[in-house]
mmCIF file of C-alpha atoms in Angstrom:
data_model
loop_
_atom_site.group_PDB
_atom_site.id
_atom_site.type_symbol
_atom_site.label_atom_id
_atom_site.label_comp_id
_atom_site.label_asym_id
_atom_site.label_seq_id
_atom_site.Cartn_x
_atom_site.Cartn_y
_atom_site.Cartn_z
ATOM 1 C CA MET A 271 -22.423 10.678 7.095
ATOM 2 C CA ASN A 272 -21.264 7.632 5.349
ATOM 3 C CA SER A 273 -17.924 6.168 4.856
ATOM 4 C CA ARG A 274 -17.437 7.325 1.391
ATOM 5 C CA GLU A 275 -18.463 10.649 2.198
ATOM 6 C CA ARG A 276 -16.346 10.849 5.496
ATOM 7 C CA VAL A 277 -13.149 9.576 3.462
ATOM 8 C CA ALA A 278 -13.835 12.156 0.604
ATOM 9 C CA MET A 279 -13.833 15.203 2.964
ATOM 10 C CA ALA A 280 -10.602 13.701 5.228
ATOM 11 C CA ILE A 281 -9.003 13.765 1.930
ATOM 12 C CA ALA A 282 -10.135 17.374 0.959
ATOM 13 C CA HIS A 283 -8.560 18.600 4.253
ATOM 14 C CA GLU A 284 -12.027 18.910 5.947
ATOM 15 C CA GLU A 285 -13.274 17.850 9.111
ATOM 16 C CA PRO A 286 -15.920 15.215 9.149
ATOM 17 C CA ASP A 287 -18.075 13.590 11.797
ATOM 18 C CA ARG A 288 -15.252 11.123 12.696
ATOM 19 C CA VAL A 289 -11.557 10.529 11.457
ATOM 20 C CA PRO A 290 -12.065 7.790 8.707
ATOM 21 C CA VAL A 291 -10.280 4.274 10.043
ATOM 22 C CA CYS A 292 -8.795 1.185 7.820
ATOM 23 C CA ALA A 293 -6.682 -1.516 8.744
ATOM 24 C CA THR A 294 -5.757 -4.757 6.845
ATOM 25 C CA TYR A 295 -4.593 -8.260 8.131
ATOM 26 C CA THR A 296 -2.049 -11.007 7.538
ATOM 27 C CA PRO A 297 -4.333 -14.448 6.745
ATOM 28 C CA GLU A 298 -3.178 -15.732 10.053
ATOM 29 C CA ILE A 299 -4.946 -12.606 12.077
ATOM 30 C CA GLU A 300 -7.735 -12.763 9.410
ATOM 31 C CA GLU A 301 -8.328 -16.211 10.183
ATOM 32 C CA LYS A 302 -8.369 -15.540 13.816
ATOM 33 C CA LEU A 303 -10.966 -12.773 13.651
ATOM 34 C CA ARG A 304 -13.158 -14.818 11.099
ATOM 35 C CA GLU A 305 -13.455 -17.426 14.125
ATOM 36 C CA LYS A 306 -14.970 -14.734 16.203
ATOM 37 C CA TYR A 307 -16.740 -12.379 13.440
ATOM 38 C CA GLY A 308 -17.982 -15.019 11.015
ATOM 39 C CA ASN A 309 -16.966 -15.620 7.465
ATOM 40 C CA GLU A 310 -19.562 -13.714 5.344
ATOM 41 C CA GLY A 311 -18.904 -10.401 4.004
ATOM 42 C CA ASP A 312 -15.540 -8.144 3.958
ATOM 43 C CA LEU A 313 -13.943 -8.469 6.890
ATOM 44 C CA GLY A 314 -12.846 -4.949 7.842
ATOM 45 C CA VAL A 315 -16.102 -3.620 6.998
ATOM 46 C CA ILE A 316 -17.377 -6.112 9.748
ATOM 47 C CA LEU A 317 -14.906 -4.537 12.117
ATOM 48 C CA GLY A 318 -15.376 -0.974 11.201
ATOM 49 C CA ASN A 319 -13.352 0.031 8.075
ATOM 50 C CA ASP A 320 -14.468 2.775 5.931
ATOM 51 C CA MET A 321 -12.555 1.886 2.836
ATOM 52 C CA VAL A 322 -12.678 -1.442 0.932
ATOM 53 C CA LYS A 323 -9.636 -2.379 -1.243
ATOM 54 C CA ILE A 324 -9.207 -4.489 -4.014
ATOM 55 C CA ALA A 325 -5.694 -5.793 -4.719
ATOM 56 C CA SER A 326 -4.149 -6.547 -8.241
ATOM 57 C CA GLY A 327 -0.668 -7.606 -9.932
ATOM 58 C CA LEU A 328 2.255 -8.358 -7.495
ATOM 59 C CA GLU A 329 0.238 -7.714 -4.344
ATOM 60 C CA ASN A 330 -1.337 -10.714 -4.878
ATOM 61 C CA SER A 331 1.799 -12.979 -5.686
ATOM 62 C CA PHE A 332 2.899 -12.839 -1.790
ATOM 63 C CA TYR A 333 0.318 -15.546 -0.636
ATOM 64 C CA TYR A 334 -0.440 -16.644 -4.202
ATOM 65 C CA LYS A 335 -0.584 -20.388 -3.365
ATOM 66 C CA ASP A 336 -0.138 -22.301 0.020
ATOM 67 C CA ILE A 337 2.493 -24.573 -0.854
ATOM 68 C CA PRO A 338 6.123 -24.669 -0.151
ATOM 69 C CA GLU A 339 7.458 -23.082 -3.442
ATOM 70 C CA TYR A 340 5.359 -21.901 -6.488
ATOM 71 C CA VAL A 341 5.557 -19.439 -9.324
ATOM 72 C CA CYS A 342 3.254 -16.334 -9.478
ATOM 73 C CA PRO A 343 1.766 -14.997 -12.997
ATOM 74 C CA TYR A 344 4.919 -12.707 -12.879
ATOM 75 C CA GLY A 345 7.339 -15.728 -13.387
ATOM 76 C CA ILE A 346 8.818 -15.148 -10.064
ATOM 77 C CA THR A 347 9.739 -18.171 -7.822
ATOM 78 C CA TRP A 348 8.340 -17.799 -4.416
ATOM 79 C CA ARG A 349 9.076 -19.622 -1.042
ATOM 80 C CA ASN A 350 6.245 -20.345 1.806
ATOM 81 C CA VAL A 351 8.470 -19.744 5.201
ATOM 82 C CA LYS A 352 7.165 -20.538 8.587
ATOM 83 C CA ASN A 353 7.886 -18.653 11.602
ATOM 84 C CA GLU A 354 6.540 -18.738 15.205
ATOM 85 C CA THR A 355 3.261 -17.172 14.516
ATOM 86 C CA GLY A 356 2.525 -18.140 11.035
ATOM 87 C CA HIS A 357 4.371 -17.646 7.861
ATOM 88 C CA PHE A 358 6.002 -15.237 5.496
ATOM 89 C CA THR A 359 6.944 -15.405 1.601
ATOM 90 C CA GLU A 360 10.172 -14.942 -0.037
ATOM 91 C CA ILE A 361 11.538 -14.590 -3.393
ATOM 92 C CA VAL A 362 13.943 -17.569 -4.399
ATOM 93 C CA LYS A 363 14.296 -16.993 -8.086
ATOM 94 C CA HIS A 364 14.067 -14.051 -10.393
ATOM 95 C CA PRO A 365 12.906 -14.624 -13.991
ATOM 96 C CA LEU A 366 14.983 -11.633 -15.444
ATOM 97 C CA ALA A 367 18.102 -12.197 -13.662
ATOM 98 C CA GLU A 368 19.917 -12.270 -16.806
ATOM 99 C CA GLU A 369 19.546 -9.842 -19.295
ATOM 100 C CA GLU A 370 19.117 -11.788 -22.117
ATOM 101 C CA ALA A 371 15.408 -13.019 -20.691
ATOM 102 C CA ILE A 372 14.188 -9.734 -21.094
ATOM 103 C CA GLU A 373 13.403 -9.302 -24.782
ATOM 104 C CA SER A 374 11.022 -12.377 -25.134
ATOM 105 C CA TYR A 375 9.523 -11.631 -21.423
ATOM 106 C CA GLN A 376 5.437 -10.727 -21.337
ATOM 107 C CA MET A 377 4.278 -8.548 -18.294
ATOM 108 C CA PRO A 378 0.930 -9.462 -17.543
ATOM 109 C CA CYS A 379 -2.158 -7.714 -19.049
ATOM 110 C CA ALA A 380 -4.626 -6.085 -17.101
ATOM 111 C CA GLU A 381 -7.524 -7.205 -19.276
ATOM 112 C CA ASP A 382 -6.490 -10.875 -18.353
ATOM 113 C CA ALA A 383 -6.797 -9.853 -14.567
ATOM 114 C CA VAL A 384 -10.367 -11.170 -14.717
ATOM 115 C CA ASP A 385 -10.640 -12.441 -10.886
ATOM 116 C CA VAL A 386 -9.450 -8.551 -10.105
ATOM 117 C CA ILE A 387 -12.084 -7.324 -12.306
ATOM 118 C CA ALA A 388 -14.729 -9.447 -10.981
ATOM 119 C CA ALA A 389 -13.825 -8.540 -7.355
ATOM 120 C CA THR A 390 -14.121 -4.853 -8.196
ATOM 121 C CA LYS A 391 -17.265 -5.164 -9.715
ATOM 122 C CA LYS A 392 -18.465 -7.015 -6.773
ATOM 123 C CA ALA A 393 -17.196 -4.582 -4.264
ATOM 124 C CA ILE A 394 -18.727 -1.267 -5.946
ATOM 125 C CA ALA A 395 -22.078 -3.314 -6.099
ATOM 126 C CA GLU A 396 -21.972 -4.443 -2.328
ATOM 127 C CA TYR A 397 -20.381 -1.441 -0.936
ATOM 128 C CA GLY A 398 -19.913 1.581 -3.376
ATOM 129 C CA LYS A 399 -22.711 3.494 -2.392
ATOM 130 C CA ASP A 400 -21.487 3.799 1.461
ATOM 131 C CA LYS A 401 -17.775 2.729 1.198
ATOM 132 C CA TRP A 402 -14.788 4.231 -0.177
ATOM 133 C CA ILE A 403 -13.714 1.790 -2.658
ATOM 134 C CA ILE A 404 -9.634 1.689 -3.442
ATOM 135 C CA GLY A 405 -8.110 -0.134 -6.644
ATOM 136 C CA SER A 406 -4.564 -0.987 -5.661
ATOM 137 C CA CYS A 407 -1.599 -2.100 -7.665
ATOM 138 C CA GLN A 408 1.212 -1.860 -5.595
ATOM 139 C CA CYS A 409 4.948 -3.014 -5.779
ATOM 140 C CA SER A 410 4.372 -0.853 -9.101
ATOM 141 C CA VAL A 411 7.373 0.038 -10.503
ATOM 142 C CA PHE A 412 10.683 -0.114 -8.533
ATOM 143 C CA GLU A 413 9.753 -3.047 -6.678
ATOM 144 C CA ALA A 414 8.158 -4.859 -9.686
ATOM 145 C CA ALA A 415 11.752 -4.252 -11.400
ATOM 146 C CA TRP A 416 13.728 -5.728 -8.339
ATOM 147 C CA TYR A 417 11.485 -8.642 -8.045
ATOM 148 C CA LEU A 418 12.257 -9.463 -11.665
ATOM 149 C CA ARG A 419 15.935 -8.677 -11.778
ATOM 150 C CA GLY A 420 17.013 -9.498 -8.194
ATOM 151 C CA LEU A 421 17.586 -6.357 -5.742
ATOM 152 C CA ASP A 422 21.338 -6.187 -6.243
ATOM 153 C CA THR A 423 21.834 -6.427 -9.961
ATOM 154 C CA PHE A 424 18.762 -3.705 -10.438
ATOM 155 C CA MET A 425 20.484 -1.311 -8.284
ATOM 156 C CA MET A 426 23.642 -1.855 -9.841
ATOM 157 C CA ASP A 427 21.355 -1.496 -13.313
ATOM 158 C CA LEU A 428 19.955 2.097 -11.834
ATOM 159 C CA ALA A 429 23.638 3.144 -11.012
ATOM 160 C CA MET A 430 25.691 1.883 -14.477
ATOM 161 C CA GLU A 431 23.170 0.818 -16.865
ATOM 162 C CA GLU A 432 21.044 3.774 -17.826
ATOM 163 C CA ASP A 433 20.387 2.437 -21.610
ATOM 164 C CA PHE A 434 19.106 -0.368 -20.006
ATOM 165 C CA VAL A 435 17.264 0.738 -17.388
ATOM 166 C CA GLU A 436 14.880 3.371 -19.073
ATOM 167 C CA PRO A 437 13.401 1.007 -21.748
ATOM 168 C CA PHE A 438 13.000 -1.762 -18.993
ATOM 169 C CA LEU A 439 11.309 0.470 -16.577
ATOM 170 C CA ASP A 440 8.782 1.720 -19.212
ATOM 171 C CA LYS A 441 8.103 -2.076 -19.946
ATOM 172 C CA VAL A 442 7.255 -2.731 -16.008
ATOM 173 C CA MET A 443 5.223 0.476 -15.498
ATOM 174 C CA GLU A 444 2.653 -0.626 -18.367
ATOM 175 C CA PHE A 445 0.844 -2.762 -15.871
ATOM 176 C CA PRO A 446 0.163 -0.438 -13.210
ATOM 177 C CA LEU A 447 -0.813 2.292 -15.711
ATOM 178 C CA GLN A 448 -3.077 -0.282 -17.202
ATOM 179 C CA MET A 449 -4.806 -1.593 -14.422
ATOM 180 C CA GLY A 450 -5.238 2.082 -12.895
ATOM 181 C CA LEU A 451 -7.215 3.084 -15.776
ATOM 182 C CA LYS A 452 -8.934 -0.472 -15.530
ATOM 183 C CA PHE A 453 -9.929 0.318 -12.153
ATOM 184 C CA ILE A 454 -10.924 3.964 -12.926
ATOM 185 C CA ASP A 455 -13.021 2.499 -15.637
ATOM 186 C CA LEU A 456 -14.829 0.141 -13.286
ATOM 187 C CA GLY A 457 -15.617 3.053 -10.798
ATOM 188 C CA VAL A 458 -13.356 3.091 -7.920
ATOM 189 C CA ASP A 459 -12.771 6.112 -5.899
ATOM 190 C CA MET A 460 -8.618 5.865 -5.398
ATOM 191 C CA VAL A 461 -6.184 4.086 -7.357
ATOM 192 C CA TRP A 462 -3.234 3.035 -4.836
ATOM 193 C CA LEU A 463 0.048 2.412 -6.270
ATOM 194 C CA GLY A 464 3.490 2.180 -4.547
ATOM 195 C CA ASP A 465 7.277 1.013 -4.037
ATOM 196 C CA ASP A 466 8.928 0.518 -0.661
ATOM 197 C CA ILE A 467 11.876 3.320 -1.599
ATOM 198 C CA ALA A 468 13.191 3.652 1.950
ATOM 199 C CA THR A 469 14.729 2.167 4.912
ATOM 200 C CA GLN A 470 13.846 3.447 8.460
ATOM 201 C CA ARG A 471 16.719 5.972 8.263
ATOM 202 C CA ASN A 472 16.582 7.246 4.784
ATOM 203 C CA MET A 473 15.972 6.673 1.127
ATOM 204 C CA MET A 474 17.598 3.011 -0.763
ATOM 205 C CA MET A 475 18.557 5.565 -3.406
ATOM 206 C CA SER A 476 19.751 9.236 -3.668
ATOM 207 C CA PRO A 477 16.511 11.499 -4.014
ATOM 208 C CA ALA A 478 18.434 12.631 -7.432
ATOM 209 C CA MET A 479 18.414 8.973 -8.720
ATOM 210 C CA TRP A 480 14.567 8.608 -7.938
ATOM 211 C CA ARG A 481 13.885 11.917 -9.573
ATOM 212 C CA LYS A 482 15.426 10.654 -12.665
ATOM 213 C CA TYR A 483 14.121 7.432 -12.966
ATOM 214 C CA PHE A 484 10.719 7.043 -10.794
ATOM 215 C CA LYS A 485 9.252 10.406 -10.784
ATOM 216 C CA PRO A 486 8.715 10.952 -14.315
ATOM 217 C CA ARG A 487 7.143 7.631 -14.513
ATOM 218 C CA TYR A 488 4.932 8.012 -11.812
ATOM 219 C CA ALA A 489 3.994 11.725 -12.873
ATOM 220 C CA LYS A 490 2.904 10.012 -16.202
ATOM 221 C CA MET A 491 0.747 7.748 -14.623
ATOM 222 C CA PHE A 492 -0.868 10.191 -12.408
ATOM 223 C CA ALA A 493 -1.514 12.404 -15.222
ATOM 224 C CA ALA A 494 -3.307 9.488 -17.213
ATOM 225 C CA PHE A 495 -5.357 8.888 -14.160
ATOM 226 C CA LYS A 496 -6.586 12.320 -13.673
ATOM 227 C CA GLN A 497 -7.519 12.626 -17.505
ATOM 228 C CA ALA A 498 -9.251 9.391 -17.168
ATOM 229 C CA ASN A 499 -11.220 10.889 -14.218
ATOM 230 C CA PRO A 500 -10.242 14.310 -12.748
ATOM 231 C CA ASN A 501 -12.039 13.239 -9.523
ATOM 232 C CA ILE A 502 -10.043 10.159 -8.877
ATOM 233 C CA LYS A 503 -7.838 10.263 -5.918
ATOM 234 C CA LEU A 504 -4.149 8.862 -5.868
ATOM 235 C CA CYS A 505 -2.472 7.228 -3.071
ATOM 236 C CA TYR A 506 1.179 6.033 -2.722
ATOM 237 C CA HIS A 507 2.864 3.485 -0.519
ATOM 238 C CA SER A 508 6.169 3.264 0.794
ATOM 239 C CA CYS A 509 7.420 2.179 4.047
ATOM 240 C CA GLY A 510 10.479 3.844 5.620
ATOM 241 C CA ASN A 511 11.612 7.575 5.656
ATOM 242 C CA LEU A 512 10.698 9.051 2.264
ATOM 243 C CA GLN A 513 10.520 12.566 3.767
ATOM 244 C CA ASP A 514 13.130 13.991 0.797
ATOM 245 C CA VAL A 515 10.741 13.174 -1.807
ATOM 246 C CA VAL A 516 7.230 13.724 -0.472
ATOM 247 C CA ASP A 517 7.302 17.258 -2.036
ATOM 248 C CA ASP A 518 8.152 15.814 -5.134
ATOM 249 C CA LEU A 519 5.010 13.416 -4.754
ATOM 250 C CA ILE A 520 2.933 16.333 -3.996
ATOM 251 C CA GLU A 521 4.271 18.130 -6.952
ATOM 252 C CA ILE A 522 3.061 15.541 -9.329
ATOM 253 C CA GLY A 523 -0.481 15.106 -7.796
ATOM 254 C CA LEU A 524 -0.230 12.523 -4.991
ATOM 255 C CA ASP A 525 -3.501 13.160 -2.772
ATOM 256 C CA VAL A 526 -2.918 10.411 -0.067
ATOM 257 C CA LEU A 527 0.505 8.961 1.234
ATOM 258 C CA ASN A 528 0.810 5.690 3.219
ATOM 259 C CA PRO A 529 1.697 4.331 5.860
ATOM 260 C CA ILE A 530 3.812 7.150 7.548
ATOM 261 C CA GLN A 531 5.831 4.660 9.241
ATOM 262 C CA PRO A 532 6.058 5.735 12.994
ATOM 263 C CA MET A 533 9.491 4.512 13.292
ATOM 264 C CA ALA A 534 10.719 5.881 10.275
ATOM 265 C CA MET A 535 8.873 9.301 10.211
ATOM 266 C CA GLU A 536 7.197 10.447 13.313
ATOM 267 C CA PRO A 537 3.799 11.006 12.597
ATOM 268 C CA THR A 538 3.011 14.287 14.310
ATOM 269 C CA ALA A 539 6.066 15.771 13.190
ATOM 270 C CA PHE A 540 5.067 14.790 9.394
ATOM 271 C CA LYS A 541 1.656 16.468 10.035
ATOM 272 C CA LYS A 542 3.105 19.631 10.893
ATOM 273 C CA ARG A 543 5.414 19.503 7.811
ATOM 274 C CA PHE A 544 3.560 18.157 5.314
ATOM 275 C CA GLY A 545 -0.306 17.792 6.784
ATOM 276 C CA ASP A 546 -1.723 20.910 4.973
ATOM 277 C CA ARG A 547 -0.665 19.415 1.548
ATOM 278 C CA ILE A 548 -1.104 15.593 1.401
ATOM 279 C CA THR A 549 -3.647 13.153 3.343
ATOM 280 C CA MET A 550 -1.731 11.091 5.973
ATOM 281 C CA TYR A 551 -2.937 7.460 5.795
ATOM 282 C CA GLY A 552 -1.621 5.059 8.093
ATOM 283 C CA ALA A 553 0.692 6.194 11.520
ATOM 284 C CA MET A 554 -0.152 3.033 13.898
ATOM 285 C CA ASP A 555 2.588 1.294 15.214
ATOM 286 C CA VAL A 556 2.660 -2.424 14.130
ATOM 287 C CA GLN A 557 6.274 -3.265 15.082
ATOM 288 C CA ASN A 558 6.088 -2.669 18.973
ATOM 289 C CA ILE A 559 2.726 -1.257 19.873
ATOM 290 C CA MET A 560 -0.101 -3.551 17.946
ATOM 291 C CA PRO A 561 1.779 -6.815 18.784
ATOM 292 C CA PHE A 562 3.598 -6.145 22.423
ATOM 293 C CA GLY A 563 1.693 -3.504 23.776
ATOM 294 C CA THR A 564 -1.494 -3.849 26.027
ATOM 295 C CA PRO A 565 -5.132 -2.973 24.640
ATOM 296 C CA GLU A 566 -4.571 0.021 26.948
ATOM 297 C CA ASP A 567 -1.598 0.757 25.066
ATOM 298 C CA VAL A 568 -3.320 0.623 21.877
ATOM 299 C CA ARG A 569 -5.818 2.964 22.921
ATOM 300 C CA ARG A 570 -3.237 5.703 24.567
ATOM 301 C CA GLU A 571 -1.342 5.674 21.114
ATOM 302 C CA VAL A 572 -4.761 6.107 19.115
ATOM 303 C CA LYS A 573 -5.564 8.794 21.102
ATOM 304 C CA ARG A 574 -2.197 10.189 20.914
ATOM 305 C CA LEU A 575 -2.378 10.158 16.742
ATOM 306 C CA ILE A 576 -5.858 11.621 16.370
ATOM 307 C CA GLU A 577 -4.802 14.540 18.639
ATOM 308 C CA GLY A 578 -1.710 15.170 16.568
ATOM 309 C CA CYS A 579 -2.922 14.294 13.217
ATOM 310 C CA ALA A 580 -6.822 14.731 12.857
ATOM 311 C CA PRO A 581 -6.900 18.473 13.205
ATOM 312 C CA GLY A 582 -7.943 20.338 9.950
ATOM 313 C CA GLY A 583 -8.649 16.569 8.097
ATOM 314 C CA GLY A 584 -6.073 15.072 5.923
ATOM 315 C CA PHE A 585 -5.916 12.035 8.122
ATOM 316 C CA ILE A 586 -6.986 8.151 7.588
ATOM 317 C CA LEU A 587 -6.384 6.481 10.889
ATOM 318 C CA SER A 588 -4.491 2.675 10.042
ATOM 319 C CA PRO A 589 -1.982 0.434 11.111
ATOM 320 C CA ALA A 590 1.319 1.398 9.387
ATOM 321 C CA HIS A 591 1.006 -1.911 7.441
ATOM 322 C CA HIS A 592 -0.877 -5.486 7.717
ATOM 323 C CA ILE A 593 -1.625 -6.274 11.203
ATOM 324 C CA GLN A 594 0.585 -9.173 11.525
ATOM 325 C CA SER A 595 0.315 -12.274 12.705
ATOM 326 C CA ASP A 596 1.735 -11.830 16.084
ATOM 327 C CA THR A 597 -0.999 -9.299 17.117
ATOM 328 C CA PRO A 598 -3.499 -10.274 19.892
ATOM 329 C CA VAL A 599 -7.116 -10.389 18.695
ATOM 330 C CA GLU A 600 -7.439 -8.073 21.754
ATOM 331 C CA ASN A 601 -5.101 -5.386 20.207
ATOM 332 C CA VAL A 602 -7.029 -5.391 17.209
ATOM 333 C CA GLU A 603 -10.556 -4.888 18.813
ATOM 334 C CA ALA A 604 -8.837 -2.260 21.052
ATOM 335 C CA PHE A 605 -7.684 0.083 17.717
ATOM 336 C CA TYR A 606 -10.991 -0.095 16.423
ATOM 337 C CA ALA A 607 -12.786 0.567 19.788
ATOM 338 C CA ALA A 608 -10.341 3.642 20.370
ATOM 339 C CA ALA A 609 -10.898 4.873 16.883
ATOM 340 C CA ARG A 610 -14.698 5.196 17.587
ATOM 341 C CA GLU A 611 -13.886 6.526 21.293
ATOM 342 C CA PHE A 612 -11.447 9.201 20.140
ATOM 343 C CA GLY A 613 -12.112 9.907 16.621
ATOM 344 C CA SER A 614 -14.992 12.201 16.505
ATOM 345 C CA TYR A 615 -14.383 15.900 15.491
#
């Protein structure tokens, strides 16, 4: 059984030969791993990923340029900030902070994403027969809107400016809609959208507000994607505890939820509540165990997750975010080794 077949079976809630596995990495971790495993080919494939992901849109703005401050294609100004183990990026200027700027603002166009289109074609040609190919356009609607407006400003918009918010969100959602359709046209197996809509305790807005503004737009995009290819699988990302709207996401056609952040939603409990209706993609702690545990801690947690989440399929093992820069290479290797050791059905 190859990786593509393995992932397809897991998403169909069947038990393949073993649990599918995937991980992504911050630039610092990738550099360390490349020193050991070489610079040729997809690093995740080399280490054991069953999936290959191509990112588009705002996802690519986080590390867009290696200079102190830069402007991404969305017109957002970002700053590179160094920390003890590497660096992170943060927004320092929102191009649509003033409402007057919106009328003349032009969203990026999927047809102009020539690098992404080329990368997708290359990945499908090289890995498409054996690996599950993902076209990703995260930071899709809510995050894109507040990145452009500013978080405090946009949260006030949601509460007080319905006449403004509705057409603004329609404008914002055009890029992920176009990009998702472009990915489908290119031949990916899964389209991945997402917005962080929750904290580790609960949602960043009321479920009613999410259902008013965001559920209909995701329903529209999901329906368009399924119409373009009824076999396409749909993935959604949100960190935090979004259990209040998981049933809604399932209702509008979501197949896969990522990342099942373990410090927000305990994975085995989530499996019992939702696991027969949606595929869990993630669950491995990157806040404590991966960076600060030992390889044996990593091994033990992978075993626990597989035992609690894998039965009946519907589980793709992955760290609950990019593996961060403070994670030892030995723990990354322990993650993959444990997935191989304990993942067989």
